mmCIF file of C-alpha atoms in Angstrom:
data_model
loop_
_atom_site.group_PDB
_atom_site.id
_atom_site.type_symbol
_atom_site.label_atom_id
_atom_site.label_comp_id
_atom_site.label_asym_id
_atom_site.label_seq_id
_atom_site.Cartn_x
_atom_site.Cartn_y
_atom_site.Cartn_z
ATOM 1 C CA MET P 1 168.541 74.565 -12.663
ATOM 2 C CA ILE P 2 167.102 73.359 -15.960
ATOM 3 C CA PHE P 3 170.477 72.125 -17.222
ATOM 4 C CA ASN P 4 170.885 69.618 -14.371
ATOM 5 C CA ALA P 5 167.468 68.190 -15.223
ATOM 6 C CA LEU P 6 168.371 67.936 -18.911
ATOM 7 C CA LYS P 7 171.649 66.042 -18.467
ATOM 8 C CA PRO P 8 170.002 62.646 -17.740
ATOM 9 C CA GLU P 9 167.671 63.192 -20.700
ATOM 10 C CA VAL P 10 170.639 63.847 -23.005
ATOM 11 C CA GLU P 11 172.322 60.698 -21.623
ATOM 12 C CA ALA P 12 169.162 58.676 -22.294
ATOM 13 C CA ILE P 13 169.026 59.882 -25.904
ATOM 14 C CA ILE P 14 172.697 59.022 -26.457
ATOM 15 C CA LYS P 15 172.168 55.485 -25.085
ATOM 16 C CA GLN P 16 169.201 54.614 -27.346
ATOM 17 C CA SER P 17 170.545 51.666 -29.310
ATOM 18 C CA SER P 18 167.640 51.576 -31.765
ATOM 19 C CA ARG P 19 168.255 55.124 -33.060
ATOM 20 C CA THR P 20 170.763 56.271 -35.693
ATOM 21 C CA ILE P 21 173.315 58.955 -34.869
ATOM 22 C CA ASP P 22 171.342 61.553 -36.861
ATOM 23 C CA GLU P 23 168.129 60.586 -35.072
ATOM 24 C CA LYS P 24 169.862 60.987 -31.707
ATOM 25 C CA LEU P 25 171.278 64.378 -32.733
ATOM 26 C CA LEU P 26 167.851 65.534 -33.889
ATOM 27 C CA ASP P 27 166.314 64.336 -30.605
ATOM 28 C CA ILE P 28 168.920 66.383 -28.692
ATOM 29 C CA CYS P 29 168.118 69.452 -30.818
ATOM 30 C CA LYS P 30 164.399 69.010 -30.156
ATOM 31 C CA LEU P 31 164.955 68.547 -26.418
ATOM 32 C CA LEU P 32 167.101 71.679 -26.076
ATOM 33 C CA GLU P 33 164.929 73.887 -28.272
ATOM 34 C CA ASP P 34 161.800 72.723 -26.463
ATOM 35 C CA ARG P 35 163.062 72.938 -22.878
ATOM 36 C CA VAL P 36 165.412 75.950 -22.837
ATOM 37 C CA ALA P 37 163.369 79.096 -23.391
ATOM 38 C CA HIS P 38 166.199 81.132 -24.937
ATOM 39 C CA TYR P 39 167.258 78.412 -27.429
ATOM 40 C CA ASN P 40 165.366 79.305 -30.617
ATOM 41 C CA TRP P 41 167.467 77.427 -33.210
ATOM 42 C CA VAL P 42 169.556 74.393 -32.299
ATOM 43 C CA GLY P 43 171.692 72.503 -34.775
ATOM 44 C CA PHE P 44 174.871 70.618 -35.473
ATOM 45 C CA TYR P 45 177.507 71.352 -38.094
ATOM 46 C CA PHE P 46 180.227 68.853 -38.976
ATOM 47 C CA LYS P 47 183.462 69.003 -40.931
ATOM 48 C CA ASN P 48 182.635 68.138 -44.548
ATOM 49 C CA GLY P 49 185.060 65.321 -45.359
ATOM 50 C CA ASN P 50 188.536 66.669 -46.138
ATOM 51 C CA LYS P 51 187.212 70.079 -47.155
ATOM 52 C CA ASN P 52 187.816 73.197 -45.074
ATOM 53 C CA GLU P 53 184.107 73.705 -44.589
ATOM 54 C CA LEU P 54 181.255 72.724 -42.325
ATOM 55 C CA LYS P 55 178.116 70.922 -43.433
ATOM 56 C CA LEU P 56 174.787 71.304 -41.670
ATOM 57 C CA GLY P 57 173.600 68.246 -39.784
ATOM 58 C CA PRO P 58 170.390 67.717 -37.817
ATOM 59 C CA TYR P 59 168.725 70.881 -36.525
ATOM 60 C CA VAL P 60 165.426 72.357 -35.338
ATOM 61 C CA GLY P 61 164.199 75.865 -35.948
ATOM 62 C CA GLU P 62 163.707 78.095 -38.944
ATOM 63 C CA PRO P 63 165.098 76.698 -42.207
ATOM 64 C CA THR P 64 168.534 78.046 -43.100
ATOM 65 C CA ASP P 65 170.337 78.644 -46.386
ATOM 66 C CA HIS P 66 173.645 78.077 -44.570
ATOM 67 C CA VAL P 67 174.055 74.391 -45.360
ATOM 68 C CA ILE P 68 177.784 74.786 -46.115
ATOM 69 C CA ILE P 69 179.965 77.232 -44.153
ATOM 70 C CA PRO P 70 183.618 77.785 -45.115
ATOM 71 C CA PHE P 71 186.145 77.618 -42.273
ATOM 72 C CA GLY P 72 186.713 81.114 -40.897
ATOM 73 C CA LYS P 73 183.360 82.510 -42.073
ATOM 74 C CA GLY P 74 180.707 83.434 -39.544
ATOM 75 C CA ILE P 75 180.696 82.320 -35.927
ATOM 76 C CA CYS P 76 180.603 78.602 -36.807
ATOM 77 C CA GLY P 77 183.433 78.944 -39.312
ATOM 78 C CA GLN P 78 185.540 80.802 -36.750
ATOM 79 C CA VAL P 79 185.015 78.046 -34.152
ATOM 80 C CA ALA P 80 186.125 75.477 -36.754
ATOM 81 C CA VAL P 81 189.458 77.346 -36.916
ATOM 82 C CA SER P 82 189.892 78.506 -33.291
ATOM 83 C CA ASN P 83 188.739 75.284 -31.559
ATOM 84 C CA GLN P 84 187.286 77.541 -28.856
ATOM 85 C CA ASN P 85 183.790 78.206 -27.554
ATOM 86 C CA PHE P 86 182.316 81.370 -29.037
ATOM 87 C CA VAL P 87 179.583 83.254 -27.176
ATOM 88 C CA VAL P 88 178.072 86.213 -29.023
ATOM 89 C CA PRO P 89 175.853 88.336 -26.764
ATOM 90 C CA ASP P 90 174.887 90.672 -29.647
ATOM 91 C CA VAL P 91 175.196 89.383 -33.209
ATOM 92 C CA SER P 92 174.817 92.892 -34.626
ATOM 93 C CA ALA P 93 178.164 93.806 -33.043
ATOM 94 C CA GLN P 94 180.016 91.012 -34.916
ATOM 95 C CA ASP P 95 181.760 91.894 -38.175
ATOM 96 C CA ASN P 96 182.079 88.276 -39.314
ATOM 97 C CA TYR P 97 178.499 87.175 -38.626
ATOM 98 C CA ILE P 98 176.310 85.262 -41.080
ATOM 99 C CA ALA P 99 172.705 86.293 -40.466
ATOM 100 C CA CYS P 100 170.287 83.374 -40.482
ATOM 101 C CA SER P 101 167.243 85.360 -39.423
ATOM 102 C CA ILE P 102 166.506 88.969 -38.515
ATOM 103 C CA THR P 103 165.045 87.729 -35.211
ATOM 104 C CA VAL P 104 168.372 86.301 -33.987
ATOM 105 C CA LYS P 105 169.986 88.476 -31.316
ATOM 106 C CA ALA P 106 172.660 86.166 -29.842
ATOM 107 C CA GLU P 107 174.533 82.960 -30.679
ATOM 108 C CA ILE P 108 176.641 80.344 -28.916
ATOM 109 C CA VAL P 109 178.817 77.756 -30.653
ATOM 110 C CA ILE P 110 180.648 74.940 -28.847
ATOM 111 C CA PRO P 111 183.088 72.628 -30.688
ATOM 112 C CA ILE P 112 182.895 68.831 -30.616
ATOM 113 C CA PHE P 113 186.205 66.989 -30.280
ATOM 114 C CA VAL P 114 186.870 63.358 -31.145
ATOM 115 C CA ASN P 115 190.385 62.148 -30.316
ATOM 116 C CA GLY P 116 191.523 65.761 -29.981
ATOM 117 C CA GLU P 117 190.218 66.776 -33.414
ATOM 118 C CA ASN P 118 187.489 69.386 -33.884
ATOM 119 C CA ILE P 119 184.973 67.425 -35.966
ATOM 120 C CA GLY P 120 181.952 69.678 -35.573
ATOM 121 C CA GLN P 121 179.934 71.855 -33.263
ATOM 122 C CA ILE P 122 176.608 72.625 -31.729
ATOM 123 C CA ASP P 123 175.217 75.990 -32.803
ATOM 124 C CA ILE P 124 172.436 77.764 -30.927
ATOM 125 C CA ASP P 125 170.713 80.987 -31.911
ATOM 126 C CA SER P 126 168.602 83.020 -29.529
ATOM 127 C CA ASN P 127 166.023 85.703 -30.191
ATOM 128 C CA THR P 128 166.804 87.068 -26.717
ATOM 129 C CA PRO P 129 169.634 89.619 -26.367
ATOM 130 C CA ASP P 130 172.624 88.403 -24.288
ATOM 131 C CA PRO P 131 170.961 85.289 -22.795
ATOM 132 C CA PHE P 132 173.938 82.923 -22.574
ATOM 133 C CA THR P 133 175.743 82.365 -19.275
ATOM 134 C CA GLU P 134 178.651 80.234 -18.147
ATOM 135 C CA GLU P 135 176.032 77.615 -17.212
ATOM 136 C CA ASP P 136 174.979 77.418 -20.880
ATOM 137 C CA GLU P 137 178.610 76.926 -21.891
ATOM 138 C CA ARG P 138 179.271 74.168 -19.337
ATOM 139 C CA PHE P 139 176.029 72.367 -20.206
ATOM 140 C CA LEU P 140 176.689 72.539 -23.954
ATOM 141 C CA GLU P 141 180.243 71.277 -23.398
ATOM 142 C CA PHE P 142 178.638 68.315 -21.611
ATOM 143 C CA VAL P 143 176.318 67.769 -24.599
ATOM 144 C CA CYS P 144 179.255 67.921 -27.025
ATOM 145 C CA GLU P 145 181.270 65.432 -24.939
ATOM 146 C CA ARG P 146 178.345 62.990 -25.035
ATOM 147 C CA VAL P 147 177.841 63.495 -28.773
ATOM 148 C CA ALA P 148 181.553 62.824 -29.352
ATOM 149 C CA GLN P 149 181.094 59.383 -27.771
ATOM 150 C CA ILE P 150 178.674 58.302 -30.523
ATOM 151 C CA ILE P 151 180.492 59.989 -33.434
ATOM 152 C CA ASN P 152 183.943 58.397 -33.017
#
């Protein structure tokens, strides 16, 4: 499976001592968007200081106007509040969805925890309807665990 092949590559990115955290995060975004066919937009959002909002971090894909997302708004904002993975097989069926592009059909958001606190998330949009499986969730949890190691 593609995810097993990607894990060592994610580990290698995380361990690069000459790269900044943002450079490593961008490299992870590029890797995932490039190697997983149904990942069409890959980015990180992080808690914006003491505010109840998320701020866009490194990402690859179409530019987005959603640089700041209030907690509770959209899929990312809901994950900031719930602390749970959120898999959306059909974004058009979600009442509280913030549309980034008309081509997006599905979304998956996985929180990043540092010392038990939800400090951010990885957000992935797909132009393919209902593409995300439990394997996507487990792999992205792995990615978030590795990212948490360099954020703390």
